[in-house]
mmCIF file of C-alpha atoms in Angstrom:
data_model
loop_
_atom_site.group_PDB
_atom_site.id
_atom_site.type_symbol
_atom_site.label_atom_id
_atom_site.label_comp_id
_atom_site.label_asym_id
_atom_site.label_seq_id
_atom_site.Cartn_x
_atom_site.Cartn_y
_atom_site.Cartn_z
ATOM 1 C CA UNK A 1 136.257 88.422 55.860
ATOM 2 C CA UNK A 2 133.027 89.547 55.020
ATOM 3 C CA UNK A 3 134.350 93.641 55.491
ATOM 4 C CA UNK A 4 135.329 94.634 51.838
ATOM 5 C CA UNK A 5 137.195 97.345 52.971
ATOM 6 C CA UNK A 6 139.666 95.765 55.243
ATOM 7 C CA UNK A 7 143.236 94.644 54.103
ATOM 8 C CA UNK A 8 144.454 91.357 54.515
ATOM 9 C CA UNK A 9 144.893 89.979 57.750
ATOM 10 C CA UNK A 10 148.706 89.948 57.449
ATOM 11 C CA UNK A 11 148.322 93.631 56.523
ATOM 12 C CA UNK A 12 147.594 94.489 60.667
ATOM 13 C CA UNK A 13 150.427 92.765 61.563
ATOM 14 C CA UNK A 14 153.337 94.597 59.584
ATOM 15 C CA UNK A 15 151.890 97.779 58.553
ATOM 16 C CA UNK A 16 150.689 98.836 61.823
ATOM 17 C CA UNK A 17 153.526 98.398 64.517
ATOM 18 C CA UNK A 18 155.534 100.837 62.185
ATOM 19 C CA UNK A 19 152.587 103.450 62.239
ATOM 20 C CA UNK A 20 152.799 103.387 66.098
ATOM 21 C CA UNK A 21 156.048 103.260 66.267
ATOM 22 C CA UNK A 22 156.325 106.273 64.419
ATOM 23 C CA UNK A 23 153.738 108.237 65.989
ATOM 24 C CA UNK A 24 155.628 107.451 69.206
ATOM 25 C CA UNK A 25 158.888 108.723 68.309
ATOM 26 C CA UNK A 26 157.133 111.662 67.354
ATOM 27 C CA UNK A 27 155.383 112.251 70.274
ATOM 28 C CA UNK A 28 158.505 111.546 72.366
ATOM 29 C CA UNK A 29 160.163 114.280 69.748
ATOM 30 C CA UNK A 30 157.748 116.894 70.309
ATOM 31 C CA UNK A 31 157.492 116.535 74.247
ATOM 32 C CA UNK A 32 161.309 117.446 74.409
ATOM 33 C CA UNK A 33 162.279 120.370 76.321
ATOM 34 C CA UNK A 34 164.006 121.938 73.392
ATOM 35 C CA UNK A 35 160.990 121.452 71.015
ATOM 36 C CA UNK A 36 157.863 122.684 73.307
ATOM 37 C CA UNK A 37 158.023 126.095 71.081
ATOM 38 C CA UNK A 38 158.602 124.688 68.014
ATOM 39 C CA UNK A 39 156.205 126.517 65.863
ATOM 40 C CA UNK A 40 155.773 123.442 62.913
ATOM 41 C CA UNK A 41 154.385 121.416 66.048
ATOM 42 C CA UNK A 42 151.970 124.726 67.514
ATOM 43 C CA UNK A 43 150.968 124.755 63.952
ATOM 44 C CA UNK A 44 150.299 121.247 63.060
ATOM 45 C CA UNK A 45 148.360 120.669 66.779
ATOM 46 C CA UNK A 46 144.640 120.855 65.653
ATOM 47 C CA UNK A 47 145.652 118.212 62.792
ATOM 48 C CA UNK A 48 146.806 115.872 65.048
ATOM 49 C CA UNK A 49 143.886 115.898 67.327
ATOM 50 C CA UNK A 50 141.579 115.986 63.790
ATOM 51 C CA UNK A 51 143.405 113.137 62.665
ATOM 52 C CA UNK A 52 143.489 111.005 65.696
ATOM 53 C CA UNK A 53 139.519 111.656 66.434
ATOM 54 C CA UNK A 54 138.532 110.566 62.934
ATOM 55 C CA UNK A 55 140.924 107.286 63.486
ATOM 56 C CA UNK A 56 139.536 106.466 67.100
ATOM 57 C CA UNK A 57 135.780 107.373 65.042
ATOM 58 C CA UNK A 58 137.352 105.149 62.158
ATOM 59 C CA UNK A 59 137.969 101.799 64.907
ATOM 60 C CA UNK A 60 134.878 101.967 66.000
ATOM 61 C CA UNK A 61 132.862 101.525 62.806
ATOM 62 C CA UNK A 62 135.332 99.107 61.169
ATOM 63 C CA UNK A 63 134.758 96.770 64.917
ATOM 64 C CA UNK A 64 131.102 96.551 63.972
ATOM 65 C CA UNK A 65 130.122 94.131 60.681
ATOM 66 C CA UNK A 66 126.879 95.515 59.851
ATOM 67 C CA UNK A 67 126.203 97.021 56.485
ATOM 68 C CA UNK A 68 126.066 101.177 58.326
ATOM 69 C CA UNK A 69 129.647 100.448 60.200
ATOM 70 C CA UNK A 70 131.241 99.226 56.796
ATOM 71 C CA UNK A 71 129.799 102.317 54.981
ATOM 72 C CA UNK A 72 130.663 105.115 57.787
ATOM 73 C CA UNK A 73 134.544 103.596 58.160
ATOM 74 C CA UNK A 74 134.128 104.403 54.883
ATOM 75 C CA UNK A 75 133.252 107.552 54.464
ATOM 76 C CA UNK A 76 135.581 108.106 57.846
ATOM 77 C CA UNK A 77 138.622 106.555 55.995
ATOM 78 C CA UNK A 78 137.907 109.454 53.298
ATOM 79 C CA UNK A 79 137.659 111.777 55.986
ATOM 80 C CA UNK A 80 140.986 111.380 57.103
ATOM 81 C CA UNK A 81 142.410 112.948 54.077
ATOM 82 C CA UNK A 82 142.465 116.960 54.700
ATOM 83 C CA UNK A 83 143.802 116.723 58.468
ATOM 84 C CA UNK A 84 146.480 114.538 56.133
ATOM 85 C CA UNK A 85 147.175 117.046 53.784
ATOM 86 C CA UNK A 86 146.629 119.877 56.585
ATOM 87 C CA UNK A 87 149.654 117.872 58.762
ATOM 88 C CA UNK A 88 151.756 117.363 55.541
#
């Protein structure tokens, strides 16, 4: 509770099952046979792998409570927004 960034704790618990589940179906989407030369999913490739760096990047900092951590999920958290823009 000390970690001004983070949502409430009930937050976790609805929003993010629905992210996963989401990504999932779209990974299962994109690894089907009729999809592997889809060019939207050649094209949008390096913004996925952006995106899911800086959110791997983003768990580690917001794991740690010191003062740096809090700061760099931060600046992360903003970092996230061009491969979001770039994928949308």
């Amino acid at each position: 509770d000390k970690n001004l960034i983070a949502p409430a704790n009930a937050t976790f618990g609805v929003v993010w099952p629905v992210i996963y589940l989401g990504t999932t179906a779209l990974a299962v989407h994109q690894a089907l046979p009729n999809q592997q030369d889809n060019p939207r999913y050649q094209k949008a490739m390096p913004w996925f792998w952006v995106s899911y760096g800086l959110n791997a990047l983003f768990g580690y900092y917001f794991s740690s409570g010191d003062k740096f951590s809090r700061v760099a999920a931060g600046i992360t958290t903003l970092a996230t927004l061009p491969p979001a823009l770039g994928l949308h």
